[in-house]
């Protein structure tokens, strides 16, 4: 199957009432781990690359690895997504390269740190939507600001500092026409999200439900959705790592989100933990080894296990064969004739 539009994947997920994991990659082994997990569980999947990943791997390597994945797994609907684009130019270059969807994260200024105004966010996101939709590419926006900071990206602080206002979410969707919307409900990027297990009173699920009720056609996206499992933390620490005690987002909370309009779930940290733990284990247990395959194979297998588990938990498992790809050219026609419009049915109050 050619690379598929994220919008199609999410429309299908909405029909089927499930969520689709969007897993971050930086290299070939991570792409391989995700594709094997997708094959194992028969899942459609979104693979995403951040600006940092694009700089690390170089665009052409990344793009051609994604084409190889699509070629090797023709039965798997696969979308290639830009994670946290910081400007129109970043999104434009991803679209020119061949990404099938982009995130314009206008919740922050182009420095990727300072919260932007609502007006700035609307202006840059709308510009990206106009450019992308004309080319059949789907767009994720963000309203509200996540907590934490990863590789220089993020406003820092707690995930509860700038949670999404439902009225603003509706207005934002109306003004920009985004396909999907990342909302801030208390999660943060990275491993250090919560100092104790968060329950429903910590994560603002009521906001999520309120937003979904008013924006039923806009797919909601949960960032910062790693669960930071204790067993993965323990492996790292057992083999010489120094992670402090921490909690991530419980899978049950994500599943509650999926019941209420969350269709895309971003996971990176859990895979980073799995890879690092597996490599540390080999280094400590077999210090005589120096062939990278001796530690990259278990690292890849550990990531595959995490991804396959999430695919089952998010409900995308078993759905790879439900549909055939709509071409990107036909997606462009759908945007042009209005059939893919997500404009809210209910106007902002
Ligand atoms: O949003 C953050 C993702 O985990 C990507 O992180 O910017 O360090 O590649 P990164
Ligand atoms: P985690 O750090 O929780 O894995 O979040 C990843 C993410 O939101 C990527 O955009
Ligand atoms: Zn994110």
Short mmCIF file of C-alpha atoms and ligand atoms in Angstrom, two decimals:
data_model
loop_
_atom_site.label_atom_id
_atom_site.label_comp_id
_atom_site.label_asym_id
_atom_site.label_seq_id
_atom_site.Cartn_x
_atom_site.Cartn_y
_atom_site.Cartn_z
CA UNK A 1 0.00 0.00 0.00
CA UNK A 2 1.31 3.52 -0.71
CA UNK A 3 1.71 5.85 2.26
CA UNK A 4 -1.80 6.72 3.43
CA UNK A 5 -3.23 10.00 4.67
CA UNK A 6 -3.49 10.23 8.45
CA UNK A 7 -6.95 11.70 7.98
CA UNK A 8 -8.12 8.48 6.33
CA UNK A 9 -6.63 6.39 9.13
CA UNK A 10 -8.36 8.53 11.75
CA UNK A 11 -11.71 8.60 9.91
CA UNK A 12 -11.60 4.81 9.82
CA UNK A 13 -10.65 4.69 13.51
CA UNK A 14 -13.65 6.90 14.33
CA UNK A 15 -15.95 4.55 12.39
CA UNK A 16 -14.49 1.57 14.26
CA UNK A 17 -14.38 3.34 17.66
CA UNK A 18 -10.68 2.74 18.23
CA UNK A 19 -7.46 4.79 18.56
CA UNK A 20 -4.30 4.70 16.46
CA UNK A 21 -0.88 4.89 18.09
CA UNK A 22 1.53 7.39 16.55
CA UNK A 23 5.03 6.26 17.36
CA UNK A 24 8.12 8.45 17.02
CA UNK A 25 11.16 7.28 15.09
CA UNK A 26 14.71 8.41 14.50
CA UNK A 27 16.25 5.41 12.78
CA UNK A 28 15.73 2.21 10.82
CA UNK A 29 15.48 -0.11 13.81
CA UNK A 30 12.59 1.87 15.30
CA UNK A 31 10.71 1.76 11.98
CA UNK A 32 11.35 -1.98 11.78
CA UNK A 33 10.10 -2.51 15.33
CA UNK A 34 6.85 -0.64 14.60
CA UNK A 35 6.21 -2.42 11.31
CA UNK A 36 6.79 -5.85 12.84
CA UNK A 37 4.40 -4.94 15.67
CA UNK A 38 1.83 -3.78 13.10
CA UNK A 39 2.21 -7.05 11.20
CA UNK A 40 1.99 -9.11 14.38
CA UNK A 41 -1.23 -7.38 15.45
CA UNK A 42 -2.61 -6.59 11.96
CA UNK A 43 -2.79 -2.87 12.75
CA UNK A 44 -2.91 0.35 10.74
CA UNK A 45 -0.23 2.70 12.06
CA UNK A 46 1.15 6.23 12.10
CA UNK A 47 4.91 6.71 12.18
CA UNK A 48 6.00 10.19 13.10
CA UNK A 49 9.22 12.16 13.03
CA UNK A 50 9.95 15.32 14.97
CA UNK A 51 12.21 18.14 13.81
CA UNK A 52 14.91 16.59 15.97
CA UNK A 53 14.43 13.22 14.25
CA UNK A 54 14.62 14.83 10.81
CA UNK A 55 17.87 16.55 11.78
CA UNK A 56 19.29 13.36 13.32
CA UNK A 57 18.43 10.98 10.48
CA UNK A 58 18.30 13.42 7.53
CA UNK A 59 15.08 13.76 5.57
CA UNK A 60 16.00 11.54 2.64
CA UNK A 61 17.06 8.62 4.80
CA UNK A 62 13.82 8.87 6.78
CA UNK A 63 11.60 9.17 3.74
CA UNK A 64 13.18 6.25 1.91
CA UNK A 65 13.04 4.07 5.03
CA UNK A 66 9.31 4.84 5.17
CA UNK A 67 8.92 3.91 1.51
CA UNK A 68 10.73 0.64 2.24
CA UNK A 69 8.31 -0.02 5.11
CA UNK A 70 5.30 0.60 2.85
CA UNK A 71 6.80 -1.69 0.21
CA UNK A 72 7.64 -4.50 2.64
CA UNK A 73 4.28 -4.42 4.45
CA UNK A 74 1.72 -3.78 1.68
CA UNK A 75 -1.10 -5.04 3.90
CA UNK A 76 -0.53 -2.32 6.56
CA UNK A 77 -2.09 1.16 6.14
CA UNK A 78 0.83 3.41 7.08
CA UNK A 79 0.91 7.19 7.45
CA UNK A 80 4.05 9.34 7.75
CA UNK A 81 3.49 12.29 10.04
CA UNK A 82 5.50 15.36 11.04
CA UNK A 83 5.40 15.71 14.84
CA UNK A 84 5.43 19.24 16.33
CA UNK A 85 6.14 21.33 13.25
CA UNK A 86 7.16 24.76 14.59
CA UNK A 87 6.53 26.92 11.51
CA UNK A 88 4.92 27.04 8.08
CA UNK A 89 8.33 26.40 6.51
CA UNK A 90 8.92 23.21 8.54
CA UNK A 91 5.51 21.86 7.49
CA UNK A 92 6.04 22.90 3.88
CA UNK A 93 9.38 21.08 3.68
CA UNK A 94 7.83 17.93 5.17
CA UNK A 95 4.99 18.01 2.64
CA UNK A 96 7.45 18.55 -0.23
CA UNK A 97 9.41 15.54 1.01
CA UNK A 98 6.37 13.23 1.04
CA UNK A 99 4.95 13.23 4.59
CA UNK A 100 1.23 12.40 4.39
CA UNK A 101 0.31 14.59 7.35
CA UNK A 102 1.83 17.34 9.42
CA UNK A 103 1.34 18.77 12.86
CA UNK A 104 1.52 22.55 12.99
CA UNK A 105 2.14 23.12 16.68
CA UNK A 106 1.23 26.79 16.79
CA UNK A 107 0.55 26.61 20.51
CA UNK A 108 4.20 27.63 20.86
CA UNK A 109 6.11 30.32 19.00
CA UNK A 110 8.64 29.09 16.39
CA UNK A 111 11.28 28.86 19.16
CA UNK A 112 9.33 25.81 20.39
CA UNK A 113 9.34 27.15 23.95
CA UNK A 114 7.25 30.29 24.36
CA UNK A 115 3.45 29.97 24.39
CA UNK A 116 1.96 31.77 21.36
CA UNK A 117 -1.19 33.87 21.39
CA UNK A 118 -4.46 32.38 20.13
CA UNK A 119 -4.34 34.73 17.11
CA UNK A 120 -0.76 33.71 16.22
CA UNK A 121 -1.71 30.05 16.51
CA UNK A 122 -4.78 30.47 14.28
CA UNK A 123 -2.86 32.44 11.63
CA UNK A 124 0.01 30.00 11.17
CA UNK A 125 -2.18 26.89 11.44
CA UNK A 126 -4.67 28.21 8.86
CA UNK A 127 -1.80 28.97 6.48
CA UNK A 128 -0.56 25.38 6.83
CA UNK A 129 -4.09 23.94 6.42
CA UNK A 130 -4.64 25.89 3.17
CA UNK A 131 -1.31 24.75 1.75
CA UNK A 132 -1.63 21.14 2.93
CA UNK A 133 -5.25 20.49 2.00
CA UNK A 134 -4.67 21.73 -1.54
CA UNK A 135 -2.12 18.91 -1.76
CA UNK A 136 -4.27 16.24 -0.03
CA UNK A 137 -2.21 16.33 3.18
CA UNK A 138 -3.91 16.34 6.56
CA UNK A 139 -3.11 18.71 9.41
CA UNK A 140 -3.07 18.39 13.20
CA UNK A 141 -3.22 21.59 15.24
CA UNK A 142 -2.69 22.14 18.96
CA UNK A 143 -4.63 24.32 21.34
CA UNK A 144 -3.52 24.63 24.95
CA UNK A 145 0.08 23.79 25.84
CA UNK A 146 1.52 20.49 27.04
CA UNK A 147 3.88 20.33 29.98
CA UNK A 148 7.49 19.22 29.99
CA UNK A 149 10.33 19.73 27.59
CA UNK A 150 11.95 17.26 25.19
CA UNK A 151 15.07 18.00 23.21
CA UNK A 152 14.45 21.73 23.49
CA UNK A 153 10.78 21.48 22.48
CA UNK A 154 8.16 22.45 25.04
CA UNK A 155 7.12 25.22 27.39
CA UNK A 156 8.31 23.31 30.47
CA UNK A 157 6.31 23.29 33.67
CA UNK A 158 3.36 21.11 34.59
CA UNK A 159 0.89 19.73 32.08
CA UNK A 160 -1.82 21.54 34.02
CA UNK A 161 -0.39 25.04 33.48
CA UNK A 162 -2.16 25.69 30.14
CA UNK A 163 -5.01 23.19 29.72
CA UNK A 164 -7.29 23.61 26.71
CA UNK A 165 -10.34 25.84 26.97
CA UNK A 166 -13.26 24.11 25.15
CA UNK A 167 -14.61 27.42 23.76
CA UNK A 168 -11.20 28.21 22.28
CA UNK A 169 -10.94 24.68 20.85
CA UNK A 170 -14.23 25.12 19.00
CA UNK A 171 -13.24 28.56 17.72
CA UNK A 172 -9.83 27.25 16.68
CA UNK A 173 -11.35 24.34 14.74
CA UNK A 174 -13.84 26.69 13.08
CA UNK A 175 -11.18 29.21 12.04
CA UNK A 176 -8.50 26.75 10.87
CA UNK A 177 -10.33 23.66 9.55
CA UNK A 178 -7.74 21.28 11.03
CA UNK A 179 -8.33 17.54 10.59
CA UNK A 180 -7.26 16.70 14.11
CA UNK A 181 -6.61 18.61 17.27
CA UNK A 182 -4.09 18.02 20.03
CA UNK A 183 -5.48 19.18 23.33
CA UNK A 184 -3.79 19.75 26.67
CA UNK A 185 -5.53 17.86 29.47
CA UNK A 186 -2.67 17.57 31.93
CA UNK A 187 -0.12 15.34 30.18
CA UNK A 188 3.52 16.26 29.54
CA UNK A 189 6.21 15.01 27.21
CA UNK A 190 9.01 12.83 28.55
CA UNK A 191 9.40 10.39 31.42
CA UNK A 192 8.64 12.73 34.32
CA UNK A 193 4.92 13.37 34.01
CA UNK A 194 3.52 12.69 37.48
CA UNK A 195 4.96 12.12 40.94
CA UNK A 196 2.18 9.65 41.78
CA UNK A 197 -0.28 7.58 39.80
CA UNK A 198 -2.70 10.10 38.26
CA UNK A 199 -6.40 9.41 38.54
CA UNK A 200 -9.38 11.02 36.81
CA UNK A 201 -9.08 14.09 39.03
CA UNK A 202 -5.56 14.85 37.75
CA UNK A 203 -6.12 14.34 34.03
CA UNK A 204 -8.82 16.68 32.77
CA UNK A 205 -11.00 14.08 31.07
CA UNK A 206 -14.05 16.30 31.56
CA UNK A 207 -12.45 18.87 29.23
CA UNK A 208 -11.76 16.19 26.65
CA UNK A 209 -15.37 15.01 26.76
CA UNK A 210 -16.68 18.59 26.53
CA UNK A 211 -14.48 19.27 23.49
CA UNK A 212 -15.49 16.05 21.74
CA UNK A 213 -19.18 16.76 22.28
CA UNK A 214 -18.80 20.10 20.56
CA UNK A 215 -16.34 18.99 17.85
CA UNK A 216 -17.55 15.53 16.88
CA UNK A 217 -15.87 15.58 13.45
CA UNK A 218 -12.44 16.77 14.58
CA UNK A 219 -10.29 13.85 15.70
CA UNK A 220 -8.71 14.48 19.09
CA UNK A 221 -5.03 13.75 19.70
CA UNK A 222 -3.41 12.89 23.01
CA UNK A 223 0.26 13.86 23.22
CA UNK A 224 2.51 12.86 26.07
CA UNK A 225 0.74 9.50 26.23
CA UNK A 226 3.53 7.22 27.37
CA UNK A 227 2.59 5.13 30.37
CA UNK A 228 6.21 4.96 31.62
CA UNK A 229 5.76 1.38 32.89
CA UNK A 230 7.50 0.48 36.13
CA UNK A 231 9.04 -2.67 34.62
CA UNK A 232 10.81 -0.62 31.94
CA UNK A 233 12.07 1.85 34.54
CA UNK A 234 13.30 -1.05 36.67
CA UNK A 235 15.32 -2.66 33.87
CA UNK A 236 17.14 0.61 33.22
CA UNK A 237 17.90 1.13 36.92
CA UNK A 238 18.84 -2.52 37.47
CA UNK A 239 21.53 -2.18 34.82
CA UNK A 240 23.14 1.03 36.02
CA UNK A 241 20.62 3.66 34.95
CA UNK A 242 19.50 6.47 37.23
CA UNK A 243 15.84 7.16 36.57
CA UNK A 244 13.95 8.87 39.36
CA UNK A 245 10.62 7.41 40.46
CA UNK A 246 7.90 8.57 38.07
CA UNK A 247 4.43 7.83 36.67
CA UNK A 248 3.05 8.16 33.17
CA UNK A 249 -0.47 8.17 31.75
CA UNK A 250 -2.39 5.05 32.79
CA UNK A 251 -3.62 3.05 29.78
CA UNK A 252 -7.17 3.06 31.27
CA UNK A 253 -7.21 6.88 30.99
CA UNK A 254 -6.16 6.67 27.34
CA UNK A 255 -8.89 4.09 26.74
CA UNK A 256 -11.41 6.46 28.33
CA UNK A 257 -10.14 9.14 25.94
CA UNK A 258 -10.61 6.77 22.99
CA UNK A 259 -14.24 6.25 24.02
CA UNK A 260 -14.59 10.04 23.85
CA UNK A 261 -13.10 11.01 20.50
CA UNK A 262 -9.33 10.47 20.92
CA UNK A 263 -8.16 8.88 17.67
CA UNK A 264 -4.39 9.50 17.66
CA UNK A 265 -2.20 8.68 20.63
CA UNK A 266 1.42 9.85 20.64
CA UNK A 267 3.97 7.55 22.24
CA UNK A 268 7.73 8.03 22.22
CA UNK A 269 9.13 7.82 25.76
CA UNK A 270 7.99 4.22 26.42
CA UNK A 271 9.93 3.07 23.37
CA UNK A 272 12.99 5.07 24.40
CA UNK A 273 12.86 3.36 27.79
CA UNK A 274 12.46 -0.10 26.25
CA UNK A 275 15.40 0.40 23.89
CA UNK A 276 17.69 1.84 26.56
CA UNK A 277 16.87 -0.91 29.06
CA UNK A 278 17.59 -3.66 26.53
CA UNK A 279 20.92 -2.13 25.52
CA UNK A 280 22.01 -1.56 29.12
CA UNK A 281 21.21 -5.19 29.93
CA UNK A 282 23.50 -6.48 27.17
CA UNK A 283 26.29 -4.09 28.13
CA UNK A 284 26.18 -5.17 31.77
CA UNK A 285 25.58 -8.90 31.25
CA UNK A 286 27.91 -9.37 28.28
CA UNK A 287 30.59 -6.67 28.48
CA UNK A 288 32.74 -8.62 26.03
CA UNK A 289 30.27 -7.99 23.18
CA UNK A 290 30.93 -5.22 20.68
CA UNK A 291 28.89 -6.13 17.59
CA UNK A 292 26.06 -3.53 17.47
CA UNK A 293 23.67 -6.27 16.33
CA UNK A 294 24.14 -7.96 19.71
CA UNK A 295 22.43 -5.06 21.45
CA UNK A 296 20.35 -3.52 18.64
CA UNK A 297 18.41 -6.76 18.10
CA UNK A 298 17.17 -7.01 21.70
CA UNK A 299 16.54 -3.25 21.68
CA UNK A 300 14.40 -3.56 18.56
CA UNK A 301 12.55 -6.56 20.02
CA UNK A 302 11.87 -4.66 23.27
CA UNK A 303 10.37 -1.75 21.32
CA UNK A 304 8.29 -4.11 19.18
CA UNK A 305 6.82 -5.60 22.35
CA UNK A 306 5.81 -2.19 23.71
CA UNK A 307 4.30 -1.09 20.39
CA UNK A 308 2.37 -4.33 19.87
CA UNK A 309 0.98 -4.08 23.41
CA UNK A 310 -0.19 -0.51 22.81
CA UNK A 311 -1.76 -1.47 19.46
CA UNK A 312 -3.91 -4.02 21.23
CA UNK A 313 -4.73 -1.62 24.10
CA UNK A 314 -5.66 1.24 21.73
CA UNK A 315 -7.94 -1.09 19.73
CA UNK A 316 -6.28 -0.67 16.33
CA UNK A 317 -5.20 -4.34 16.29
CA UNK A 318 -7.08 -6.37 13.71
CA UNK A 319 -8.09 -3.35 11.60
CA UNK A 320 -5.32 -3.25 8.96
CA UNK A 321 -7.45 -5.00 6.36
CA UNK A 322 -10.61 -2.91 6.83
CA UNK A 323 -9.97 -0.55 3.92
CA UNK A 324 -7.84 0.32 0.92
CA UNK A 325 -5.85 3.49 0.57
CA UNK A 326 -7.46 6.63 -0.82
CA UNK A 327 -4.84 8.34 -2.98
CA UNK A 328 -3.45 11.65 -1.78
CA UNK A 329 -4.75 13.20 -5.04
CA UNK A 330 -8.28 12.02 -4.16
CA UNK A 331 -7.88 13.40 -0.63
CA UNK A 332 -7.09 16.78 -2.25
CA UNK A 333 -10.34 16.53 -4.22
CA UNK A 334 -12.24 15.74 -1.01
CA UNK A 335 -10.85 18.86 0.68
CA UNK A 336 -11.65 20.95 -2.41
CA UNK A 337 -15.28 19.79 -2.72
CA UNK A 338 -15.97 20.08 1.02
CA UNK A 339 -16.64 16.39 1.67
CA UNK A 340 -13.72 16.28 4.14
CA UNK A 341 -14.74 19.43 5.99
CA UNK A 342 -14.58 19.21 9.78
CA UNK A 343 -16.15 22.60 10.46
CA UNK A 344 -17.93 22.36 13.84
CA UNK A 345 -21.64 21.71 13.81
CA UNK A 346 -21.97 23.73 16.99
CA UNK A 347 -20.62 27.29 16.88
CA UNK A 348 -18.44 28.72 19.66
CA UNK A 349 -20.46 30.20 22.52
O1 LIG B 1 7.15 15.48 21.24
C1 LIG B 1 8.16 14.94 21.56
C2 LIG B 1 8.58 13.65 20.96
O2 LIG B 1 8.84 12.73 21.99
C3 LIG B 1 9.75 13.83 20.05
O3 LIG B 1 10.85 14.17 20.80
O4 LIG B 1 11.76 16.26 19.76
O5 LIG B 1 13.18 14.75 21.21
O6 LIG B 1 12.48 14.04 18.90
P1 LIG B 1 12.16 14.86 20.13
P1 LIG B 2 5.68 10.83 25.38
O1 LIG B 2 6.90 11.59 25.78
O2 LIG B 2 4.73 10.67 26.50
O3 LIG B 2 5.99 9.52 24.75
O4 LIG B 2 4.90 11.71 24.29
C1 LIG B 2 5.30 11.70 22.95
C2 LIG B 2 4.63 12.75 22.15
O5 LIG B 2 3.66 13.37 22.54
C3 LIG B 2 5.19 13.01 20.83
O6 LIG B 2 4.57 14.09 20.17
ZN1 LIG B 3 3.91 15.67 21.42
#
